[in-house]
Each structure stands twice: as C-alpha cells, then as structure tokens.
Amino acid sequence: MMNVLNNKIVQGIFLFLIGFSVNAQEIIKDKEPEKKATTPQQKRQRVDGIVATVGDYTVLDSDIDKAFLEIEGSGGSVKDITRCQMLGKLLEDKLYAHQAIQDSIVVKDEEVKEKMNQQIDYMVEQLKSMENVVKYFKKNNEDEFKTELFEILKQQKLASEMQKKIIDPIQITPEETRNFFKKIPESERPMLGAELEIAQIVIAPKVSQAEKQVVIDRLKEIKKQVQEGASFTTKAVLYTEDPGSRSSGGFYKINKKTPFVKEFKDIAFSLQEGEISEPFETEFGFHIIYLEKVKGQDLELRHILMMPKVSYDALKEAKDKIELLRTRILAKEITFAEAARTMSDEKETRANGGTLVNPKTQDTHFELTNMDPVIYGQVSNLKSGEISSVILDEDAKAGKRYKIIMVTNKIEEHTADFSKDFIKIKELALKEKQINAIAKWTDAKVKETYIKINGEYKDCTFTNNWLKK
C-alpha cells in the first residue's frame, strides 16, 4: 500500500508537518552551495544530519526536503527556490520559536494536542490506519510519531505567536500611507484588478414542525440508548452532522470565551458531569450534549448535531417566492435594497440592503480574480446593476436555500489611485512597515542568539546574517 500512495495524499500530509509560510517574508535568491558527488551511504547521512542550530532548535537536511514538498503540495512552484533559500526560511522559523521561549510566550499543550489529534485524524483517513501512518513516516511506534508531531506543532505555534507579538502593535497613520504612496514613481504604481460590490437576497425554505419533531425524537432515542449503556462517542461518529467533530466522536473543549453560539454554551454550562442534555435548537440545527469532564473553567464535552430535512414542497415554495421577488425588482415595483431589508432570510446582510462584506478585507469590495470560485461563477458575467438568475445555494450551516445576487458597482482594472484605493494602499503601507519591523527584529536577535551552520551550507549567501560575518 505504501508504494502506491497518491501524490496528493502525500503532499497533503506534509502540509501538516512543516510550519512554512511563504507570506511571512519574501524568499530572495541565494547562492547555492557547490554540489559534490555523494555515495548512497553519504546521502543517507545527509538526510539525517543536522545542518543548522538556532538556540535550542536544530534543522535537519530532511526538514528542507519536507519544506519543498509542502510548497508543492499547496500548489506552489519550487523551481526557483534553492536549498539555501529554504534553509534561510527555516532558520527564521526556529529563531521565532527560540525567542518565544525567551520571552515567556506560553503555548498551551491542550491546544497543541487538539490540533495534533485533528491532523492525525486526517492522516489516518488518508492512509486508512494509524499503523500505516507510523510505517509511512518510518517511526518505530505510535508514541514516537506522536511525540515528534507534537514538538513540530508546538514550534509552529510558538513561532506564530512570536511573529504576532512583533507585528500586532504596528499601526499605520494616514500621513504614513500618503508618504508611502508618494514614494512610488507614477510609472511603477500597481495595477489593481477589477472589483465588484455585490448584494444578495436569500429565501430559505421553511422547515415544518413535523420534520423538527422527527429529529427531536431521534435525538431522544439516542440519549436513551446511551443511558442504557451505548457509547455516546460511537453514536456521534455514526450520526452527527457536524463535520468539525464527527471524526473525534463529537468532542469539543470549550470555556465561556469560546466562540460558540449562546444557546449551545448556555446548555453546556448548565450540565453536571456525566449528564446528557435534552434536545435543543440553535441556528445550526438540533443538538444533544454529553458533558464528560469539568476542568477548572473548561468543559470537555461531546455533542450530536442533526438537521431537519426540508421537504420538496417547502423548496418549491421558496423558489416560487424568490422568482416572484426577482420579477418585481426587474419591473421596478421595489428596489433590490428594499426587498432585501424586508424579505431576505439572511440576517447578516438584511439590515444593509443585502450588501456583502468581504471577510478578508472587511470592506464591500471583492477583487474579481480573488473571489470565491462559486460566487465568481455566479457574478463574473454581470454588469453593474444586473441581477443573477435564481441560484440554489447549499450552505453548510443553513442547508439548501435560494438566492439572487445583484452587482451594485463594478470597478474595472486600473492603476492605483490614492483617494479611490486608500484602503488597499494603506494595507500595502502597513505590510511594508511590518516587514521592516520583522527585519530589524531579526537582525538584532541573530546577533545575540547562538547560531551554527554546518557543512556545505556555510557557502550559502543568506538574506539575513545567519553566518555572522
């Protein structure tokens, strides 16, 4: 089985094992060390050898190989990246992690274990068994594999928290933004892609009380079976409709700050250890919760989510309603914004006339080439003021629903303009300021941290002064 693994699976697994972020800092072309002829025995020694040390951390030659695999697995190209460049990036990651320890940044083992368990679930799903995972990564046993994965993930988390500590306090003023823009020669100002502002109206089919009762009765039956000795974990694996917790048997660890819906937390914090709730409803569907343990402020619980089924008649009624609404808007009996405010079932957009907010930028502009592929397919051919046909949308949270989308404004590709594109220019200025801050921080920490580069990598020309020349 190990010899016939799909490349995509292998690359997907390696995505979990290396904390490489291409966005953290640009990889700049370095000098590649001279390649020397090696025997098979020497190659084995190279893969297992320590090529660099940063503080308390080491980098193996095999870590560089894994980093290349991660980029390829995420769809990137590695043809212009040398081993020297990749080592430089890994050295940055180790420096962040080392300094995080010096700065007493705390990473909770529970958080790391939770992430580790999620990733192991993924690996087991891909390789069919834990035994195969251990064998594939050439570990002696499951404990050895878990110990190594835990340390890798903890280093990633430490590095991430250290980087956040450096850049989070950095802010950019309007004056700094203006000066940043003025420094760019007019002939070199960036081209900004076509952008859209869009609004939508959503009509959701109504779930009948009878369908709700079917789910409530099923959850009550599961609760009864568990009280009679059945495993709640097994029932969750078999029946829950929550994809985020199915593989772990419905397990979550939460406290009062965990961003779960209020109804869920209210029920969870009202239970005693070992108690199972009655079925209750949230915007996601109907749940039952089994409280396993209370650990200080934290609850360890399992839950089962079930969503009532929508009947064919309810779907047809919703479609007829939105088609009539679209006809009325086109006939100018009512504006799109008025219809959204009074009739849309999407509460997040209803109040502002159906206008969508870009989750990445928190403004209303969507760059056409960076849009969600599904939305892109629905609006890319629309002109400003045009409305889409009725679309059947299957939302992971809300289930099946119908919607129509209107392009309220279309901005064609253009050269960056300070007044029109202030938010984007501000983001670029902030990014430059953050990169400069990281560079300054790295330069200072390299000088005061124990760093050793071994073997042929001493011939590299790095962006940072890792060789302390």
Short mmCIF file of C-alpha atoms in Angstrom, two decimals:
data_model
loop_
_atom_site.label_atom_id
_atom_site.label_comp_id
_atom_site.label_asym_id
_atom_site.label_seq_id
_atom_site.Cartn_x
_atom_site.Cartn_y
_atom_site.Cartn_z
CA MET A 1 0.00 0.00 0.00
CA MET A 2 2.82 2.40 0.90
CA ASN A 3 4.20 2.24 -2.64
CA VAL A 4 1.02 3.23 -4.39
CA LEU A 5 0.10 6.32 -2.37
CA ASN A 6 -1.44 9.13 -4.35
CA ASN A 7 0.91 12.15 -4.61
CA LYS A 8 -1.88 14.45 -3.46
CA ILE A 9 -2.28 12.47 -0.24
CA VAL A 10 1.45 12.56 0.50
CA GLN A 11 1.63 16.30 -0.16
CA GLY A 12 -1.45 16.91 1.94
CA ILE A 13 0.10 15.12 4.89
CA PHE A 14 3.34 17.05 4.62
CA LEU A 15 1.31 20.27 4.81
CA PHE A 16 0.70 19.34 8.43
CA LEU A 17 4.32 18.61 9.28
CA ILE A 18 6.11 21.82 8.31
CA GLY A 19 5.34 25.34 9.59
CA PHE A 20 6.34 27.08 6.37
CA SER A 21 4.65 30.35 5.44
CA VAL A 22 5.57 31.84 2.08
CA ASN A 23 3.84 35.08 3.04
CA ALA A 24 5.96 35.71 6.14
CA GLN A 25 8.93 37.06 4.21
CA GLU A 26 9.94 37.08 0.58
CA ILE A 27 12.46 34.40 -0.36
CA ILE A 28 15.38 36.14 -2.05
CA LYS A 29 17.71 34.28 -4.40
CA ASP A 30 20.72 32.92 -2.51
CA LYS A 31 23.93 31.27 -3.65
CA GLU A 32 23.54 27.50 -3.99
CA PRO A 33 26.42 25.50 -2.47
CA GLU A 34 28.58 23.57 -4.90
CA LYS A 35 27.13 20.11 -5.50
CA LYS A 36 29.53 17.29 -4.70
CA ALA A 37 29.36 13.65 -5.76
CA THR A 38 27.94 11.52 -2.97
CA THR A 39 27.70 7.82 -2.37
CA PRO A 40 24.37 6.26 -1.30
CA GLN A 41 25.77 5.98 2.24
CA GLN A 42 26.69 9.69 2.27
CA LYS A 43 23.21 10.60 1.02
CA ARG A 44 21.66 8.75 3.93
CA GLN A 45 23.90 10.60 6.34
CA ARG A 46 22.98 13.93 4.75
CA VAL A 47 19.24 13.32 5.12
CA ASP A 48 19.65 12.52 8.81
CA GLY A 49 22.27 15.18 9.56
CA ILE A 50 21.89 18.44 11.49
CA VAL A 51 22.62 21.27 9.05
CA ALA A 52 21.95 24.17 11.42
CA THR A 53 21.32 25.08 15.05
CA VAL A 54 19.40 28.14 16.28
CA GLY A 55 19.34 28.49 20.05
CA ASP A 56 17.73 25.31 21.37
CA TYR A 57 16.46 24.18 17.96
CA THR A 58 18.03 22.25 15.09
CA VAL A 59 17.30 21.96 11.37
CA LEU A 60 17.82 18.62 9.61
CA ASP A 61 18.58 18.33 5.92
CA SER A 62 15.39 16.27 5.67
CA ASP A 63 13.45 19.26 7.05
CA ILE A 64 14.45 21.19 3.93
CA ASP A 65 13.12 18.37 1.75
CA LYS A 66 9.81 18.41 3.63
CA ALA A 67 9.51 22.19 3.19
CA PHE A 68 9.83 21.81 -0.59
CA LEU A 69 7.12 19.15 -0.50
CA GLU A 70 4.81 21.47 1.42
CA ILE A 71 5.05 24.22 -1.20
CA GLU A 72 4.40 21.74 -3.99
CA GLY A 73 1.51 20.24 -2.04
CA SER A 74 -0.14 23.65 -1.72
CA GLY A 75 0.15 24.24 -5.47
CA GLY A 76 3.25 26.45 -5.44
CA SER A 77 6.32 26.25 -7.67
CA VAL A 78 9.74 25.42 -6.23
CA LYS A 79 11.79 25.62 -9.44
CA ASP A 80 13.33 28.99 -8.50
CA ILE A 81 13.87 28.24 -4.80
CA THR A 82 17.28 26.93 -3.74
CA ARG A 83 18.11 24.82 -0.70
CA CYS A 84 19.95 27.82 0.74
CA GLN A 85 16.81 29.95 0.49
CA MET A 86 14.70 27.24 2.08
CA LEU A 87 17.18 26.81 4.91
CA GLY A 88 17.08 30.59 5.47
CA LYS A 89 13.31 30.46 5.88
CA LEU A 90 13.50 27.53 8.29
CA LEU A 91 16.14 29.37 10.32
CA GLU A 92 13.70 32.28 10.66
CA ASP A 93 11.03 29.92 11.98
CA LYS A 94 13.44 28.44 14.54
CA LEU A 95 14.55 31.91 15.63
CA TYR A 96 10.91 32.91 16.26
CA ALA A 97 10.29 29.76 18.30
CA HIS A 98 13.50 30.13 20.30
CA GLN A 99 12.81 33.77 21.12
CA ALA A 100 9.21 32.96 22.07
CA ILE A 101 10.61 30.76 24.84
CA GLN A 102 12.98 33.53 25.97
CA ASP A 103 10.05 35.98 26.05
CA SER A 104 7.99 33.53 28.13
CA ILE A 105 5.28 33.19 25.48
CA VAL A 106 3.01 30.40 26.67
CA VAL A 107 1.50 27.86 24.28
CA LYS A 108 -0.99 25.56 25.96
CA ASP A 109 -0.27 21.86 25.47
CA GLU A 110 -4.03 21.25 25.26
CA GLU A 111 -4.29 23.48 22.18
CA VAL A 112 -1.36 21.72 20.53
CA LYS A 113 -2.82 18.29 21.35
CA GLU A 114 -6.18 19.28 19.89
CA LYS A 115 -4.52 20.37 16.64
CA MET A 116 -2.37 17.23 16.65
CA ASN A 117 -5.42 14.99 17.04
CA GLN A 118 -7.17 16.74 14.15
CA GLN A 119 -4.15 16.24 11.92
CA ILE A 120 -3.73 12.60 12.95
CA ASP A 121 -7.41 12.03 12.11
CA TYR A 122 -6.71 13.44 8.64
CA MET A 123 -3.65 11.24 8.17
CA VAL A 124 -5.47 8.13 9.31
CA GLU A 125 -8.32 8.94 6.94
CA GLN A 126 -5.84 9.21 4.05
CA LEU A 127 -3.67 6.19 4.93
CA LYS A 128 -6.52 4.02 6.28
CA SER A 129 -4.95 3.18 9.68
CA MET A 130 -2.66 4.56 12.39
CA GLU A 131 -0.30 1.64 11.75
CA ASN A 132 0.12 2.80 8.15
CA VAL A 133 0.79 6.38 9.27
CA VAL A 134 3.55 5.24 11.63
CA LYS A 135 5.03 3.00 8.94
CA TYR A 136 4.88 5.70 6.28
CA PHE A 137 6.82 8.19 8.41
CA LYS A 138 9.34 5.48 9.36
CA LYS A 139 8.75 5.72 13.10
CA ASN A 140 9.21 2.80 15.48
CA ASN A 141 5.81 3.14 17.12
CA GLU A 142 2.77 5.40 17.56
CA ASP A 143 4.17 7.13 20.67
CA GLU A 144 7.37 8.13 18.86
CA PHE A 145 5.36 9.52 15.95
CA LYS A 146 3.01 11.50 18.22
CA THR A 147 5.91 12.88 20.27
CA GLU A 148 7.67 14.20 17.16
CA LEU A 149 4.47 15.63 15.66
CA PHE A 150 3.61 17.34 18.95
CA GLU A 151 7.01 19.06 19.07
CA ILE A 152 6.74 20.20 15.44
CA LEU A 153 3.28 21.70 16.04
CA LYS A 154 4.37 23.35 19.27
CA GLN A 155 7.31 25.00 17.50
CA GLN A 156 4.96 26.23 14.79
CA LYS A 157 2.62 27.73 17.37
CA LEU A 158 5.49 29.39 19.27
CA ALA A 159 6.85 30.89 16.03
CA SER A 160 3.39 32.15 15.06
CA GLU A 161 2.80 33.76 18.46
CA MET A 162 6.25 35.41 18.37
CA GLN A 163 5.61 36.88 14.95
CA LYS A 164 2.23 38.18 16.11
CA LYS A 165 3.89 39.81 19.11
CA ILE A 166 6.23 41.68 16.76
CA ILE A 167 3.68 42.93 14.21
CA ASP A 168 0.39 43.25 16.13
CA PRO A 169 1.30 46.57 17.83
CA ILE A 170 2.29 48.13 14.50
CA GLN A 171 -0.16 50.68 13.13
CA ILE A 172 -0.12 52.96 10.11
CA THR A 173 -1.29 56.58 10.01
CA PRO A 174 -2.90 58.36 7.04
CA GLU A 175 0.23 60.50 6.76
CA GLU A 176 2.49 57.42 6.58
CA THR A 177 0.15 55.95 3.96
CA ARG A 178 0.37 59.14 1.89
CA ASN A 179 4.17 59.20 2.12
CA PHE A 180 4.34 55.52 1.12
CA PHE A 181 2.24 56.22 -1.97
CA LYS A 182 4.24 59.33 -2.92
CA LYS A 183 7.47 57.30 -2.88
CA ILE A 184 6.16 55.06 -5.67
CA PRO A 185 7.05 56.52 -9.13
CA GLU A 186 3.92 57.07 -11.19
CA SER A 187 5.11 54.59 -13.82
CA GLU A 188 5.53 51.91 -11.14
CA ARG A 189 2.22 52.27 -9.32
CA PRO A 190 0.49 48.90 -9.02
CA MET A 191 -2.39 47.84 -11.24
CA LEU A 192 -5.44 46.88 -9.20
CA GLY A 193 -7.72 44.20 -10.60
CA ALA A 194 -11.38 44.58 -11.44
CA GLU A 195 -13.58 44.77 -8.34
CA LEU A 196 -17.24 44.25 -7.62
CA GLU A 197 -19.64 45.35 -4.91
CA ILE A 198 -22.49 42.88 -4.63
CA ALA A 199 -25.68 42.35 -2.68
CA GLN A 200 -27.87 39.30 -2.28
CA ILE A 201 -31.36 38.26 -1.21
CA VAL A 202 -31.80 34.84 0.34
CA ILE A 203 -35.04 32.92 0.72
CA ALA A 204 -34.80 29.82 2.89
CA PRO A 205 -37.40 27.02 2.73
CA LYS A 206 -39.43 26.70 5.91
CA VAL A 207 -38.87 23.52 7.93
CA SER A 208 -42.14 22.05 9.16
CA GLN A 209 -42.74 21.30 12.82
CA ALA A 210 -43.28 17.67 11.86
CA GLU A 211 -39.74 17.45 10.40
CA LYS A 212 -38.33 19.10 13.50
CA GLN A 213 -40.13 16.59 15.69
CA VAL A 214 -38.58 13.69 13.74
CA VAL A 215 -35.10 14.96 14.66
CA ILE A 216 -36.04 15.67 18.29
CA ASP A 217 -37.42 12.14 18.69
CA ARG A 218 -34.30 10.61 17.10
CA LEU A 219 -32.02 12.54 19.49
CA LYS A 220 -34.15 11.48 22.47
CA GLU A 221 -33.83 7.87 21.35
CA ILE A 222 -30.02 8.19 21.12
CA LYS A 223 -29.93 9.72 24.61
CA LYS A 224 -31.97 6.78 25.95
CA GLN A 225 -29.63 4.25 24.29
CA VAL A 226 -26.56 5.94 25.81
CA GLN A 227 -28.17 5.94 29.26
CA GLU A 228 -28.73 2.21 28.80
CA GLY A 229 -25.04 1.60 28.06
CA ALA A 230 -24.37 2.57 24.43
CA SER A 231 -21.31 4.70 23.61
CA PHE A 232 -22.04 8.40 23.01
CA THR A 233 -18.76 8.65 21.08
CA THR A 234 -19.81 5.89 18.68
CA LYS A 235 -23.26 7.41 18.21
CA ALA A 236 -21.65 10.77 17.39
CA VAL A 237 -19.33 9.22 14.79
CA LEU A 238 -22.32 7.49 13.18
CA TYR A 239 -24.98 10.17 13.32
CA THR A 240 -23.72 13.71 13.95
CA GLU A 241 -23.98 16.16 11.04
CA ASP A 242 -21.20 18.37 12.43
CA PRO A 243 -18.20 17.74 10.12
CA GLY A 244 -15.86 19.54 12.52
CA SER A 245 -16.27 16.99 15.30
CA ARG A 246 -17.51 13.80 13.61
CA SER A 247 -14.10 12.10 13.45
CA SER A 248 -13.45 12.80 17.16
CA GLY A 249 -16.82 11.48 18.30
CA GLY A 250 -18.41 14.91 18.72
CA PHE A 251 -15.67 16.13 21.08
CA TYR A 252 -15.06 19.79 21.94
CA LYS A 253 -13.21 21.51 24.75
CA ILE A 254 -14.77 24.90 25.48
CA ASN A 255 -14.87 27.70 28.03
CA LYS A 256 -17.08 30.76 28.31
CA LYS A 257 -14.89 32.69 25.84
CA THR A 258 -15.08 30.00 23.14
CA PRO A 259 -16.90 31.49 20.12
CA PHE A 260 -19.85 29.07 20.12
CA VAL A 261 -23.46 30.25 19.83
CA LYS A 262 -25.03 31.39 23.09
CA GLU A 263 -27.71 28.66 23.19
CA PHE A 264 -25.05 25.93 22.98
CA LYS A 265 -22.89 27.40 25.77
CA ASP A 266 -25.90 28.08 28.00
CA ILE A 267 -26.92 24.41 27.87
CA ALA A 268 -23.34 23.12 28.20
CA PHE A 269 -22.63 25.16 31.34
CA SER A 270 -25.92 24.09 32.94
CA LEU A 271 -24.99 20.37 32.88
CA GLN A 272 -23.34 18.22 35.55
CA GLU A 273 -20.52 15.78 34.75
CA GLY A 274 -21.96 12.66 33.10
CA GLU A 275 -25.26 14.36 32.25
CA ILE A 276 -26.83 14.41 28.77
CA SER A 277 -28.98 17.37 27.77
CA GLU A 278 -32.43 17.26 26.25
CA PRO A 279 -32.52 18.10 22.51
CA PHE A 280 -32.26 21.85 21.93
CA GLU A 281 -32.20 24.08 18.86
CA THR A 282 -29.59 26.54 17.54
CA GLU A 283 -29.18 28.15 14.14
CA PHE A 284 -27.23 25.03 13.09
CA GLY A 285 -29.97 22.51 13.90
CA PHE A 286 -30.81 20.36 16.92
CA HIS A 287 -28.24 19.08 19.43
CA ILE A 288 -27.75 16.93 22.48
CA ILE A 289 -24.67 17.46 24.67
CA TYR A 290 -22.91 14.93 26.90
CA LEU A 291 -20.69 16.63 29.49
CA GLU A 292 -17.68 14.38 30.13
CA LYS A 293 -15.47 16.46 32.46
CA VAL A 294 -15.19 19.86 34.09
CA LYS A 295 -11.58 21.05 34.32
CA GLY A 296 -11.46 24.42 36.04
CA GLN A 297 -13.02 26.90 33.60
CA ASP A 298 -13.03 24.38 30.76
CA LEU A 299 -15.66 21.83 29.76
CA GLU A 300 -14.82 18.63 27.88
CA LEU A 301 -17.97 17.57 26.08
CA ARG A 302 -19.36 15.63 23.15
CA HIS A 303 -22.38 16.58 21.10
CA ILE A 304 -24.52 15.27 18.28
CA LEU A 305 -25.99 17.64 15.71
CA MET A 306 -28.90 16.74 13.46
CA MET A 307 -30.60 19.00 10.94
CA PRO A 308 -34.27 18.62 9.98
CA LYS A 309 -34.88 17.68 6.37
CA VAL A 310 -36.52 20.16 4.02
CA SER A 311 -39.48 18.85 2.06
CA TYR A 312 -39.87 19.18 -1.72
CA ASP A 313 -42.96 21.38 -1.23
CA ALA A 314 -41.04 23.75 1.05
CA LEU A 315 -38.23 24.05 -1.50
CA LYS A 316 -40.70 24.77 -4.31
CA GLU A 317 -42.48 27.39 -2.23
CA ALA A 318 -39.16 29.17 -1.51
CA LYS A 319 -38.17 29.10 -5.19
CA ASP A 320 -41.53 30.49 -6.31
CA LYS A 321 -41.25 33.29 -3.75
CA ILE A 322 -37.78 34.45 -4.84
CA GLU A 323 -38.65 34.22 -8.56
CA LEU A 324 -41.66 36.48 -7.95
CA LEU A 325 -39.45 38.86 -5.97
CA ARG A 326 -36.91 38.99 -8.81
CA THR A 327 -39.71 39.78 -11.30
CA ARG A 328 -40.96 42.64 -9.11
CA ILE A 329 -37.43 44.10 -8.79
CA LEU A 330 -36.87 43.96 -12.56
CA ALA A 331 -40.24 45.64 -13.07
CA LYS A 332 -39.09 48.40 -10.66
CA GLU A 333 -42.01 47.78 -8.29
CA ILE A 334 -39.47 47.57 -5.47
CA THR A 335 -35.73 48.20 -5.22
CA PHE A 336 -33.26 45.38 -4.55
CA ALA A 337 -32.22 47.00 -1.26
CA GLU A 338 -35.83 47.38 -0.07
CA ALA A 339 -36.60 43.79 -0.95
CA ALA A 340 -33.51 42.60 0.94
CA ARG A 341 -34.38 44.61 4.04
CA THR A 342 -37.99 43.41 4.18
CA MET A 343 -37.91 39.87 2.76
CA SER A 344 -34.42 38.33 2.86
CA ASP A 345 -33.91 35.46 5.30
CA GLU A 346 -30.19 36.21 5.70
CA LYS A 347 -29.97 38.27 8.86
CA GLU A 348 -26.25 39.10 8.39
CA THR A 349 -26.93 41.15 5.23
CA ARG A 350 -30.60 42.09 5.58
CA ALA A 351 -30.08 45.32 7.54
CA ASN A 352 -27.75 46.87 4.93
CA GLY A 353 -29.87 46.06 1.90
CA GLY A 354 -28.21 42.70 1.21
CA THR A 355 -24.70 44.14 0.72
CA LEU A 356 -21.95 41.54 1.22
CA VAL A 357 -18.79 42.34 3.21
CA ASN A 358 -15.50 40.83 2.07
CA PRO A 359 -14.32 38.67 5.03
CA LYS A 360 -10.66 39.15 4.04
CA THR A 361 -10.65 42.95 3.88
CA GLN A 362 -13.76 43.84 5.90
CA ASP A 363 -14.90 46.26 3.19
CA THR A 364 -17.52 45.80 0.46
CA HIS A 365 -15.08 45.38 -2.45
CA PHE A 366 -14.37 41.95 -3.93
CA GLU A 367 -11.42 41.63 -6.31
CA LEU A 368 -12.73 39.58 -9.22
CA THR A 369 -9.69 37.32 -9.57
CA ASN A 370 -9.59 36.57 -5.82
CA MET A 371 -13.28 35.85 -5.34
CA ASP A 372 -14.63 32.61 -4.00
CA PRO A 373 -14.91 30.40 -7.13
CA VAL A 374 -18.60 29.71 -6.50
CA ILE A 375 -19.51 33.40 -6.22
CA TYR A 376 -17.24 34.23 -9.16
CA GLY A 377 -19.16 31.82 -11.37
CA GLN A 378 -22.42 33.47 -10.35
CA VAL A 379 -21.47 37.13 -10.91
CA SER A 380 -18.45 37.39 -13.24
CA ASN A 381 -20.60 37.98 -16.35
CA LEU A 382 -22.94 40.51 -14.71
CA LYS A 383 -22.68 44.22 -15.38
CA SER A 384 -23.27 46.93 -12.82
CA GLY A 385 -26.97 46.96 -11.88
CA GLU A 386 -27.70 43.48 -13.28
CA ILE A 387 -29.30 40.69 -11.26
CA SER A 388 -28.46 37.00 -11.48
CA SER A 389 -30.92 34.23 -12.17
CA VAL A 390 -32.27 32.34 -9.16
CA ILE A 391 -29.47 30.24 -7.61
CA LEU A 392 -29.89 27.12 -5.46
CA ASP A 393 -27.30 27.52 -2.72
CA GLU A 394 -26.28 24.77 -0.30
CA ASP A 395 -24.86 26.40 2.82
CA ALA A 396 -23.03 24.16 5.30
CA LYS A 397 -24.78 25.88 8.19
CA ALA A 398 -28.16 26.81 6.74
CA GLY A 399 -28.72 23.93 4.30
CA LYS A 400 -30.50 24.44 0.96
CA ARG A 401 -31.75 27.92 0.13
CA TYR A 402 -32.39 30.12 -2.89
CA LYS A 403 -30.78 33.47 -3.63
CA ILE A 404 -30.40 36.19 -6.22
CA ILE A 405 -27.32 38.42 -6.50
CA MET A 406 -27.03 41.97 -7.81
CA VAL A 407 -23.81 43.73 -8.87
CA THR A 408 -24.26 47.14 -7.28
CA ASN A 409 -20.94 48.53 -8.54
CA LYS A 410 -18.24 47.29 -10.92
CA ILE A 411 -14.80 48.89 -10.90
CA GLU A 412 -12.64 47.99 -13.90
CA GLU A 413 -8.92 47.21 -13.67
CA HIS A 414 -6.99 50.44 -13.06
CA THR A 415 -3.77 51.99 -11.79
CA ALA A 416 -3.85 52.56 -8.03
CA ASP A 417 -5.36 55.93 -7.11
CA PHE A 418 -4.74 57.34 -3.62
CA SER A 419 -8.25 58.65 -2.95
CA LYS A 420 -10.19 55.79 -4.57
CA ASP A 421 -7.97 52.97 -3.32
CA PHE A 422 -6.93 54.32 0.07
CA ILE A 423 -7.75 51.11 1.98
CA LYS A 424 -5.65 48.92 -0.32
CA ILE A 425 -2.75 51.38 -0.32
CA LYS A 426 -2.94 51.53 3.47
CA GLU A 427 -2.70 47.72 3.60
CA LEU A 428 0.41 47.81 1.39
CA ALA A 429 1.98 50.53 3.54
CA LEU A 430 1.23 48.57 6.70
CA LYS A 431 2.70 45.40 5.19
CA GLU A 432 5.91 47.25 4.31
CA LYS A 433 6.14 48.63 7.84
CA GLN A 434 5.61 45.15 9.32
CA ILE A 435 8.29 43.62 7.06
CA ASN A 436 10.73 46.35 8.10
CA ALA A 437 9.94 45.72 11.77
CA ILE A 438 10.50 41.97 11.37
CA ALA A 439 13.78 42.59 9.53
CA LYS A 440 15.00 44.92 12.30
CA TRP A 441 13.94 42.44 14.99
CA THR A 442 15.59 39.52 13.18
CA ASP A 443 18.86 41.43 12.71
CA ALA A 444 19.01 42.19 16.45
CA LYS A 445 18.13 38.65 17.57
CA VAL A 446 20.57 36.99 15.16
CA LYS A 447 23.41 38.92 16.83
CA GLU A 448 22.51 37.73 20.34
CA THR A 449 21.43 34.12 19.60
CA TYR A 450 23.67 31.06 19.26
CA ILE A 451 23.55 30.07 15.57
CA LYS A 452 25.67 27.47 13.81
CA ILE A 453 25.53 26.48 10.12
CA ASN A 454 27.17 23.18 9.18
CA GLY A 455 28.78 21.63 6.13
CA GLU A 456 28.16 22.85 2.60
CA TYR A 457 25.53 25.35 3.79
CA LYS A 458 28.35 27.58 5.09
CA ASP A 459 28.81 28.55 1.42
CA CYS A 460 25.28 29.98 1.16
CA THR A 461 24.66 33.71 0.79
CA PHE A 462 21.69 34.38 3.07
CA THR A 463 19.40 37.41 3.22
CA ASN A 464 19.89 37.53 7.00
CA ASN A 465 23.31 37.39 8.66
CA TRP A 466 22.99 33.77 9.83
CA LEU A 467 26.74 33.20 9.31
CA LYS A 468 27.52 36.30 11.42
CA LYS A 469 30.19 37.55 9.05
#
